[in-house]
Amino acid sequence: MVNANVSFDTIGPFLVWQFLIPFAAGWVQTILYSIFIRAGNPKPHPGSPRFIKHRRNILIAIYAAYFVFTIYEVDFNLQRSSNAYNDLGVPINVDESGLNSRFRKLTVRFHPDKIGPNVDRNMANNYYVHLKHARDIILDPAKRFAYDRFGPDIFAQCQNCLTIKDYTDNALLTAGTTYGALLIFLIGANALGFLSDGSYWRYLGLLAVATFEVRTALRPDHPAVLSKYLNPLVASTNLRPAYLPFQIVAIAKKASISLAQFLALLMPLYRADSQNPAKPTDDSDETRHRQLDRLGGLVEEINKDANRLLELESIPYRDNERAKSELREALKKYMVQNVVHQEKEVRNAMGQVMMRKRTGVPHGAVGTK
């Protein structure tokens, strides 16, 4: 069961980045078009410059939102997991006297001999043992150092460790193996032609996170970003408990992976624009001038055809000027309604005129103005 969860946690975000978000972008674009484009107005066709621009903006917005969500998700899971300081209700900079004073108060409340008869004694005993274990970790300088920087898992990984050096060596060996394997994987993937987009940012993010984790493990104090900036801000807002170094390292790892994925998917969107410059859209002045020129030529050709047709049809009415005039008007009306109005350029020009007339008119308004 654990292996299945780990596998999903590893593959799930990749599937979201690569497949689910592009699929959702199509639905979002369709919904936005139905909301913001009035009925009867032309919508951008798939493959047109406007359509591609809108799709790119939607993808960027969804990618950015999911990036923020991934950071929130890892932070939420860290808050939900057990924390020795939070369980005891003490700040992360608590001293020995403050810790012992707090534990005595907790003993009065949760010691198995102090609880009421209606409380499950086994559950109460387990909880009290948990509190005592948390207190022992904070009281032991070596364990406290390891817990703050590497998290509770370090005690299962290094059961025979006794000193700060033992815990640090074990953690650095594990981190070095992890980062080394990841580096080899990235180099191999790039050599085979995979993961080429955003490769620079992947290497840079890997180096930054590895440097931050090593610095956190080797220095006796907490990182300055926590002690001077982040934790004071968190304390002033009361949004969550103060961050421990191992928590900020976990967030930095997740952020670097998500950011590299975000940039890798973002670059092809802009590279496609640079390789295929956008052609003038239907709203550009250049396109309007070309349409007007074609429209003028079309009208001139239609007038010539209408005059020739009129001359042929008016031969029987050559001596009847009134009948000839009525025939001429009927033919012109027919040509305008059945030929000119059906031309694409004419329909586009009429649509643009109607759109300009509708600009600023409240939705649902009726009238001729």
PDB file of C-alpha atoms in Angstrom, residues 44-302:
ATOM      1  CA  PRO A  44     -11.488  32.524 -33.305  1.00  0.00           C
ATOM      2  CA  HIS A  45     -10.958  29.393 -35.349  1.00  0.00           C
ATOM      3  CA  PRO A  46      -8.603  26.671 -34.047  1.00  0.00           C
ATOM      4  CA  GLY A  47      -5.139  27.313 -35.425  1.00  0.00           C
ATOM      5  CA  SER A  48      -5.681  31.037 -35.947  1.00  0.00           C
ATOM      6  CA  PRO A  49      -3.258  33.470 -34.259  1.00  0.00           C
ATOM      7  CA  ARG A  50      -5.929  34.739 -31.858  1.00  0.00           C
ATOM      8  CA  PHE A  51      -6.956  31.216 -30.902  1.00  0.00           C
ATOM      9  CA  ILE A  52      -3.344  30.193 -30.269  1.00  0.00           C
ATOM     10  CA  LYS A  53      -2.697  33.317 -28.200  1.00  0.00           C
ATOM     11  CA  HIS A  54      -5.771  32.690 -26.064  1.00  0.00           C
ATOM     12  CA  ARG A  55      -4.836  29.031 -25.560  1.00  0.00           C
ATOM     13  CA  ARG A  56      -1.321  30.020 -24.507  1.00  0.00           C
ATOM     14  CA  ASN A  57      -2.586  32.542 -21.953  1.00  0.00           C
ATOM     15  CA  ILE A  58      -5.013  29.997 -20.514  1.00  0.00           C
ATOM     16  CA  LEU A  59      -2.272  27.382 -20.250  1.00  0.00           C
ATOM     17  CA  ILE A  60       0.036  29.821 -18.480  1.00  0.00           C
ATOM     18  CA  ALA A  61      -2.698  30.741 -15.995  1.00  0.00           C
ATOM     19  CA  ILE A  62      -3.509  27.093 -15.223  1.00  0.00           C
ATOM     20  CA  TYR A  63       0.165  26.124 -14.991  1.00  0.00           C
ATOM     21  CA  ALA A  64       0.810  28.986 -12.557  1.00  0.00           C
ATOM     22  CA  ALA A  65      -2.230  28.075 -10.459  1.00  0.00           C
ATOM     23  CA  TYR A  66      -1.149  24.436 -10.249  1.00  0.00           C
ATOM     24  CA  PHE A  67       2.386  25.488  -9.332  1.00  0.00           C
ATOM     25  CA  VAL A  68       1.020  27.478  -6.394  1.00  0.00           C
ATOM     26  CA  PHE A  69      -1.200  24.535  -5.457  1.00  0.00           C
ATOM     27  CA  THR A  70       1.762  22.133  -5.333  1.00  0.00           C
ATOM     28  CA  ILE A  71       3.519  24.430  -2.846  1.00  0.00           C
ATOM     29  CA  TYR A  72       0.362  24.723  -0.765  1.00  0.00           C
ATOM     30  CA  GLU A  73      -0.139  20.958  -0.849  1.00  0.00           C
ATOM     31  CA  VAL A  74       3.286  20.098   0.544  1.00  0.00           C
ATOM     32  CA  ASP A  75       2.948  22.804   3.202  1.00  0.00           C
ATOM     33  CA  PHE A  76      -0.495  21.499   4.177  1.00  0.00           C
ATOM     34  CA  ASN A  77       0.824  17.952   4.498  1.00  0.00           C
ATOM     35  CA  LEU A  78       3.678  19.180   6.677  1.00  0.00           C
ATOM     36  CA  GLN A  79       1.242  20.947   8.985  1.00  0.00           C
ATOM     37  CA  ARG A  80      -0.957  17.871   9.190  1.00  0.00           C
ATOM     38  CA  SER A  81       1.923  15.557  10.074  1.00  0.00           C
ATOM     39  CA  SER A  82       3.177  15.152  13.626  1.00  0.00           C
ATOM     40  CA  ASN A  83       5.606  17.734  14.969  1.00  0.00           C
ATOM     41  CA  ALA A  84       7.383  17.420  18.310  1.00  0.00           C
ATOM     42  CA  TYR A  85       7.168  21.133  19.054  1.00  0.00           C
ATOM     43  CA  ASN A  86       3.525  21.452  18.049  1.00  0.00           C
ATOM     44  CA  ASP A  87       2.513  18.334  19.974  1.00  0.00           C
ATOM     45  CA  LEU A  88       4.077  19.741  23.124  1.00  0.00           C
ATOM     46  CA  GLY A  89       2.791  23.240  22.424  1.00  0.00           C
ATOM     47  CA  VAL A  90       6.194  24.935  22.688  1.00  0.00           C
ATOM     48  CA  PRO A  91       8.027  27.298  20.304  1.00  0.00           C
ATOM     49  CA  ILE A  92      10.925  25.996  18.242  1.00  0.00           C
ATOM     50  CA  ASN A  93      13.417  28.049  20.290  1.00  0.00           C
ATOM     51  CA  VAL A  94      12.208  26.732  23.663  1.00  0.00           C
ATOM     52  CA  ASP A  95      14.879  26.191  26.324  1.00  0.00           C
ATOM     53  CA  GLU A  96      15.130  23.321  28.803  1.00  0.00           C
ATOM     54  CA  SER A  97      13.338  25.055  31.668  1.00  0.00           C
ATOM     55  CA  GLY A  98      10.458  26.149  29.478  1.00  0.00           C
ATOM     56  CA  LEU A  99      10.144  22.657  28.034  1.00  0.00           C
ATOM     57  CA  ASN A 100      10.104  20.977  31.458  1.00  0.00           C
ATOM     58  CA  SER A 101       7.540  23.452  32.741  1.00  0.00           C
ATOM     59  CA  ARG A 102       5.271  22.754  29.791  1.00  0.00           C
ATOM     60  CA  PHE A 103       5.698  18.989  30.118  1.00  0.00           C
ATOM     61  CA  ARG A 104       4.692  19.077  33.780  1.00  0.00           C
ATOM     62  CA  LYS A 105       1.438  20.765  32.797  1.00  0.00           C
ATOM     63  CA  LEU A 106       0.836  18.155  30.121  1.00  0.00           C
ATOM     64  CA  THR A 107       1.562  15.389  32.611  1.00  0.00           C
ATOM     65  CA  VAL A 108      -1.183  16.662  34.883  1.00  0.00           C
ATOM     66  CA  ARG A 109      -3.640  16.497  31.989  1.00  0.00           C
ATOM     67  CA  PHE A 110      -2.596  13.378  30.074  1.00  0.00           C
ATOM     68  CA  HIS A 111      -0.778  11.042  32.470  1.00  0.00           C
ATOM     69  CA  PRO A 112      -2.612   7.690  32.545  1.00  0.00           C
ATOM     70  CA  ASP A 113      -2.976   7.940  36.317  1.00  0.00           C
ATOM     71  CA  LYS A 114      -4.569  11.399  36.061  1.00  0.00           C
ATOM     72  CA  ILE A 115      -7.268  10.733  33.479  1.00  0.00           C
ATOM     73  CA  GLY A 116     -10.904  10.023  34.217  1.00  0.00           C
ATOM     74  CA  PRO A 117     -12.554   6.604  34.201  1.00  0.00           C
ATOM     75  CA  ASN A 118     -14.332   7.185  30.880  1.00  0.00           C
ATOM     76  CA  VAL A 119     -11.106   7.614  28.869  1.00  0.00           C
ATOM     77  CA  ASP A 120      -9.459   4.726  27.038  1.00  0.00           C
ATOM     78  CA  ARG A 121      -6.355   3.994  29.127  1.00  0.00           C
ATOM     79  CA  ASN A 122      -4.430   2.378  26.283  1.00  0.00           C
ATOM     80  CA  MET A 123      -4.979   5.390  24.054  1.00  0.00           C
ATOM     81  CA  ALA A 124      -4.068   7.756  26.871  1.00  0.00           C
ATOM     82  CA  ASN A 125      -0.925   5.770  27.652  1.00  0.00           C
ATOM     83  CA  ASN A 126       0.159   5.797  23.992  1.00  0.00           C
ATOM     84  CA  TYR A 127      -0.383   9.534  23.739  1.00  0.00           C
ATOM     85  CA  TYR A 128       1.580  10.204  26.908  1.00  0.00           C
ATOM     86  CA  VAL A 129       4.442   8.041  25.622  1.00  0.00           C
ATOM     87  CA  HIS A 130       4.357  10.061  22.401  1.00  0.00           C
ATOM     88  CA  LEU A 131       4.632  13.320  24.355  1.00  0.00           C
ATOM     89  CA  LYS A 132       7.485  11.947  26.435  1.00  0.00           C
ATOM     90  CA  HIS A 133       9.312  10.832  23.294  1.00  0.00           C
ATOM     91  CA  ALA A 134       8.909  14.314  21.800  1.00  0.00           C
ATOM     92  CA  ARG A 135      10.271  15.877  24.981  1.00  0.00           C
ATOM     93  CA  ASP A 136      13.277  13.532  24.989  1.00  0.00           C
ATOM     94  CA  ILE A 137      14.105  14.499  21.399  1.00  0.00           C
ATOM     95  CA  ILE A 138      14.085  18.209  22.188  1.00  0.00           C
ATOM     96  CA  LEU A 139      16.080  17.763  25.401  1.00  0.00           C
ATOM     97  CA  ASP A 140      18.840  15.781  23.665  1.00  0.00           C
ATOM     98  CA  PRO A 141      21.061  18.281  21.752  1.00  0.00           C
ATOM     99  CA  ALA A 142      22.123  15.751  19.103  1.00  0.00           C
ATOM    100  CA  LYS A 143      18.593  14.494  18.480  1.00  0.00           C
ATOM    101  CA  ARG A 144      17.200  18.014  18.453  1.00  0.00           C
ATOM    102  CA  PHE A 145      19.809  19.088  15.905  1.00  0.00           C
ATOM    103  CA  ALA A 146      18.966  16.098  13.710  1.00  0.00           C
ATOM    104  CA  TYR A 147      15.206  16.493  14.120  1.00  0.00           C
ATOM    105  CA  ASP A 148      15.215  20.174  13.191  1.00  0.00           C
ATOM    106  CA  ARG A 149      17.259  19.641  10.027  1.00  0.00           C
ATOM    107  CA  PHE A 150      16.335  16.178   8.784  1.00  0.00           C
ATOM    108  CA  GLY A 151      12.895  15.488  10.231  1.00  0.00           C
ATOM    109  CA  PRO A 152      11.620  12.530  12.257  1.00  0.00           C
ATOM    110  CA  ASP A 153      12.605   9.977   9.589  1.00  0.00           C
ATOM    111  CA  ILE A 154      16.279  10.401  10.457  1.00  0.00           C
ATOM    112  CA  PHE A 155      15.850   8.331  13.623  1.00  0.00           C
ATOM    113  CA  ALA A 156      14.597   5.333  11.641  1.00  0.00           C
ATOM    114  CA  GLN A 157      17.382   5.716   9.071  1.00  0.00           C
ATOM    115  CA  CYS A 158      20.140   6.079  11.641  1.00  0.00           C
ATOM    116  CA  GLN A 159      19.165   4.068  14.704  1.00  0.00           C
ATOM    117  CA  ASN A 160      22.764   3.715  15.910  1.00  0.00           C
ATOM    118  CA  CYS A 161      23.614   7.403  15.615  1.00  0.00           C
ATOM    119  CA  LEU A 162      24.552   9.135  18.857  1.00  0.00           C
ATOM    120  CA  THR A 163      26.295  12.387  17.979  1.00  0.00           C
ATOM    121  CA  ILE A 164      25.558  15.311  15.703  1.00  0.00           C
ATOM    122  CA  LYS A 165      28.307  14.132  13.364  1.00  0.00           C
ATOM    123  CA  ASP A 166      26.704  10.692  13.072  1.00  0.00           C
ATOM    124  CA  TYR A 167      23.349  12.143  12.095  1.00  0.00           C
ATOM    125  CA  THR A 168      24.909  14.675   9.719  1.00  0.00           C
ATOM    126  CA  ASP A 169      27.077  12.107   7.938  1.00  0.00           C
ATOM    127  CA  ASN A 170      24.118   9.790   7.457  1.00  0.00           C
ATOM    128  CA  ALA A 171      21.887  12.572   6.125  1.00  0.00           C
ATOM    129  CA  LEU A 172      24.548  13.909   3.756  1.00  0.00           C
ATOM    130  CA  LEU A 173      25.232  10.423   2.421  1.00  0.00           C
ATOM    131  CA  THR A 174      21.534   9.911   1.719  1.00  0.00           C
ATOM    132  CA  ALA A 175      21.195  13.340   0.115  1.00  0.00           C
ATOM    133  CA  GLY A 176      24.330  12.862  -1.978  1.00  0.00           C
ATOM    134  CA  THR A 177      23.060   9.537  -3.273  1.00  0.00           C
ATOM    135  CA  THR A 178      19.682  11.046  -4.145  1.00  0.00           C
ATOM    136  CA  TYR A 179      21.045  14.118  -5.904  1.00  0.00           C
ATOM    137  CA  GLY A 180      23.725  12.089  -7.675  1.00  0.00           C
ATOM    138  CA  ALA A 181      21.177   9.631  -9.050  1.00  0.00           C
ATOM    139  CA  LEU A 182      18.945  12.499 -10.156  1.00  0.00           C
ATOM    140  CA  LEU A 183      21.861  14.240 -11.867  1.00  0.00           C
ATOM    141  CA  ILE A 184      22.818  11.070 -13.739  1.00  0.00           C
ATOM    142  CA  PHE A 185      19.202  10.626 -14.817  1.00  0.00           C
ATOM    143  CA  LEU A 186      18.977  14.199 -16.152  1.00  0.00           C
ATOM    144  CA  ILE A 187      22.267  13.938 -18.029  1.00  0.00           C
ATOM    145  CA  GLY A 188      21.231  10.630 -19.574  1.00  0.00           C
ATOM    146  CA  ALA A 189      17.809  11.964 -20.546  1.00  0.00           C
ATOM    147  CA  ASN A 190      19.345  15.056 -22.176  1.00  0.00           C
ATOM    148  CA  ALA A 191      21.870  12.907 -24.042  1.00  0.00           C
ATOM    149  CA  LEU A 192      19.006  10.846 -25.479  1.00  0.00           C
ATOM    150  CA  GLY A 193      17.094  13.966 -26.510  1.00  0.00           C
ATOM    151  CA  PHE A 194      14.533  13.956 -23.698  1.00  0.00           C
ATOM    152  CA  LEU A 195      13.759  16.726 -21.201  1.00  0.00           C
ATOM    153  CA  SER A 196      15.657  19.236 -23.324  1.00  0.00           C
ATOM    154  CA  ASP A 197      13.203  22.060 -22.663  1.00  0.00           C
ATOM    155  CA  GLY A 198      14.101  23.812 -19.426  1.00  0.00           C
ATOM    156  CA  SER A 199      17.178  21.652 -18.808  1.00  0.00           C
ATOM    157  CA  TYR A 200      19.154  24.693 -17.655  1.00  0.00           C
ATOM    158  CA  TRP A 201      16.549  25.492 -15.013  1.00  0.00           C
ATOM    159  CA  ARG A 202      16.482  21.878 -13.855  1.00  0.00           C
ATOM    160  CA  TYR A 203      20.220  21.850 -13.245  1.00  0.00           C
ATOM    161  CA  LEU A 204      20.095  25.263 -11.611  1.00  0.00           C
ATOM    162  CA  GLY A 205      17.224  24.251  -9.337  1.00  0.00           C
ATOM    163  CA  LEU A 206      18.967  21.003  -8.425  1.00  0.00           C
ATOM    164  CA  LEU A 207      22.154  22.865  -7.532  1.00  0.00           C
ATOM    165  CA  ALA A 208      20.294  25.504  -5.508  1.00  0.00           C
ATOM    166  CA  VAL A 209      18.302  22.992  -3.453  1.00  0.00           C
ATOM    167  CA  ALA A 210      21.332  20.765  -2.861  1.00  0.00           C
ATOM    168  CA  THR A 211      23.380  23.753  -1.702  1.00  0.00           C
ATOM    169  CA  PHE A 212      20.623  24.919   0.622  1.00  0.00           C
ATOM    170  CA  GLU A 213      20.181  21.443   2.124  1.00  0.00           C
ATOM    171  CA  VAL A 214      23.916  20.967   2.693  1.00  0.00           C
ATOM    172  CA  ARG A 215      24.210  24.410   4.236  1.00  0.00           C
ATOM    173  CA  THR A 216      21.273  23.670   6.534  1.00  0.00           C
ATOM    174  CA  ALA A 217      22.829  20.379   7.617  1.00  0.00           C
ATOM    175  CA  LEU A 218      26.279  21.775   8.391  1.00  0.00           C
ATOM    176  CA  ARG A 219      25.495  25.056  10.119  1.00  0.00           C
ATOM    177  CA  PRO A 220      24.700  25.058  13.863  1.00  0.00           C
ATOM    178  CA  ASP A 221      21.977  27.687  13.498  1.00  0.00           C
ATOM    179  CA  HIS A 222      18.782  27.730  11.502  1.00  0.00           C
ATOM    180  CA  PRO A 223      18.847  29.305   8.015  1.00  0.00           C
ATOM    181  CA  ALA A 224      18.578  33.082   8.078  1.00  0.00           C
ATOM    182  CA  VAL A 225      15.591  32.983   5.738  1.00  0.00           C
ATOM    183  CA  LEU A 226      13.691  31.244   8.539  1.00  0.00           C
ATOM    184  CA  SER A 227      14.930  32.954  11.667  1.00  0.00           C
ATOM    185  CA  LYS A 228      15.003  36.503  10.274  1.00  0.00           C
ATOM    186  CA  TYR A 229      12.234  36.643   7.689  1.00  0.00           C
ATOM    187  CA  LEU A 230       9.822  33.747   7.261  1.00  0.00           C
ATOM    188  CA  ASN A 231       9.122  32.685  10.850  1.00  0.00           C
ATOM    189  CA  PRO A 232       8.654  36.263  12.144  1.00  0.00           C
ATOM    190  CA  LEU A 233       6.184  36.825   9.306  1.00  0.00           C
ATOM    191  CA  VAL A 234       4.341  33.606  10.147  1.00  0.00           C
ATOM    192  CA  ALA A 235       4.262  34.522  13.837  1.00  0.00           C
ATOM    193  CA  SER A 236       2.754  37.927  13.054  1.00  0.00           C
ATOM    194  CA  THR A 237      -0.046  36.426  10.956  1.00  0.00           C
ATOM    195  CA  ASN A 238      -0.795  33.346  13.106  1.00  0.00           C
ATOM    196  CA  LEU A 239      -1.551  31.387   9.943  1.00  0.00           C
ATOM    197  CA  ARG A 240       0.530  28.360  10.904  1.00  0.00           C
ATOM    198  CA  PRO A 241       3.246  27.271  13.355  1.00  0.00           C
ATOM    199  CA  ALA A 242       6.826  28.309  12.728  1.00  0.00           C
ATOM    200  CA  TYR A 243       8.773  26.429  10.071  1.00  0.00           C
ATOM    201  CA  LEU A 244      11.541  24.010  10.945  1.00  0.00           C
ATOM    202  CA  PRO A 245      14.550  23.668   8.626  1.00  0.00           C
ATOM    203  CA  PHE A 246      13.551  20.215   7.361  1.00  0.00           C
ATOM    204  CA  GLN A 247      10.121  21.572   6.433  1.00  0.00           C
ATOM    205  CA  ILE A 248      11.491  24.443   4.387  1.00  0.00           C
ATOM    206  CA  VAL A 249      13.890  22.029   2.660  1.00  0.00           C
ATOM    207  CA  ALA A 250      10.938  19.818   1.693  1.00  0.00           C
ATOM    208  CA  ILE A 251       9.071  22.839   0.332  1.00  0.00           C
ATOM    209  CA  ALA A 252      12.163  23.981  -1.592  1.00  0.00           C
ATOM    210  CA  LYS A 253      12.515  20.545  -3.198  1.00  0.00           C
ATOM    211  CA  LYS A 254       8.901  20.508  -4.299  1.00  0.00           C
ATOM    212  CA  ALA A 255       9.090  24.091  -5.525  1.00  0.00           C
ATOM    213  CA  SER A 256      12.223  23.444  -7.589  1.00  0.00           C
ATOM    214  CA  ILE A 257      10.696  20.381  -9.258  1.00  0.00           C
ATOM    215  CA  SER A 258       7.428  22.163 -10.014  1.00  0.00           C
ATOM    216  CA  LEU A 259       9.164  25.321 -11.220  1.00  0.00           C
ATOM    217  CA  ALA A 260      11.427  23.364 -13.562  1.00  0.00           C
ATOM    218  CA  GLN A 261       8.400  21.548 -14.959  1.00  0.00           C
ATOM    219  CA  PHE A 262       6.526  24.835 -15.316  1.00  0.00           C
ATOM    220  CA  LEU A 263       9.368  26.479 -17.236  1.00  0.00           C
ATOM    221  CA  ALA A 264       9.896  23.396 -19.405  1.00  0.00           C
ATOM    222  CA  LEU A 265       6.267  23.540 -20.527  1.00  0.00           C
ATOM    223  CA  LEU A 266       6.260  27.321 -20.843  1.00  0.00           C
ATOM    224  CA  MET A 267       9.238  27.639 -23.187  1.00  0.00           C
ATOM    225  CA  PRO A 268       7.721  25.749 -26.164  1.00  0.00           C
ATOM    226  CA  LEU A 269       4.704  28.064 -26.084  1.00  0.00           C
ATOM    227  CA  TYR A 270       6.866  31.134 -26.686  1.00  0.00           C
ATOM    228  CA  ARG A 271       9.345  29.386 -28.954  1.00  0.00           C
ATOM    229  CA  ALA A 272       6.512  28.478 -31.317  1.00  0.00           C
ATOM    230  CA  ASP A 273       5.639  32.171 -31.607  1.00  0.00           C
ATOM    231  CA  SER A 274       9.231  33.170 -32.373  1.00  0.00           C
ATOM    232  CA  GLN A 275       9.612  30.472 -35.027  1.00  0.00           C
ATOM    233  CA  ASN A 276       6.213  31.190 -36.604  1.00  0.00           C
ATOM    234  CA  PRO A 277       5.550  34.930 -36.402  1.00  0.00           C
ATOM    235  CA  ALA A 278       1.895  35.740 -36.209  1.00  0.00           C
ATOM    236  CA  LYS A 279       0.308  36.849 -39.443  1.00  0.00           C
ATOM    237  CA  PRO A 280      -1.828  39.974 -39.474  1.00  0.00           C
ATOM    238  CA  THR A 281      -5.128  39.197 -37.835  1.00  0.00           C
ATOM    239  CA  ASP A 282      -8.561  40.007 -39.193  1.00  0.00           C
ATOM    240  CA  ASP A 283      -8.546  43.201 -37.146  1.00  0.00           C
ATOM    241  CA  SER A 284      -5.277  44.639 -38.513  1.00  0.00           C
ATOM    242  CA  ASP A 285      -5.192  47.676 -40.806  1.00  0.00           C
ATOM    243  CA  GLU A 286      -3.210  45.776 -43.412  1.00  0.00           C
ATOM    244  CA  THR A 287      -5.892  43.103 -43.661  1.00  0.00           C
ATOM    245  CA  ARG A 288      -8.665  45.703 -43.899  1.00  0.00           C
ATOM    246  CA  HIS A 289      -6.904  47.492 -46.758  1.00  0.00           C
ATOM    247  CA  ARG A 290      -6.460  44.245 -48.658  1.00  0.00           C
ATOM    248  CA  GLN A 291     -10.111  43.378 -48.126  1.00  0.00           C
ATOM    249  CA  LEU A 292     -11.212  46.803 -49.345  1.00  0.00           C
ATOM    250  CA  ASP A 293      -9.028  46.511 -52.445  1.00  0.00           C
ATOM    251  CA  ARG A 294     -10.451  43.093 -53.260  1.00  0.00           C
ATOM    252  CA  LEU A 295     -13.948  44.373 -52.573  1.00  0.00           C
ATOM    253  CA  GLY A 296     -13.444  47.329 -54.916  1.00  0.00           C
ATOM    254  CA  GLY A 297     -12.188  45.067 -57.680  1.00  0.00           C
ATOM    255  CA  LEU A 298     -15.081  42.684 -57.127  1.00  0.00           C
ATOM    256  CA  VAL A 299     -17.636  45.488 -57.347  1.00  0.00           C
ATOM    257  CA  GLU A 300     -16.065  46.769 -60.560  1.00  0.00           C
ATOM    258  CA  GLU A 301     -16.164  43.326 -62.175  1.00  0.00           C
ATOM    259  CA  ILE A 302     -19.760  42.799 -61.069  1.00  0.00           C
TER     260      ILE A 302
END
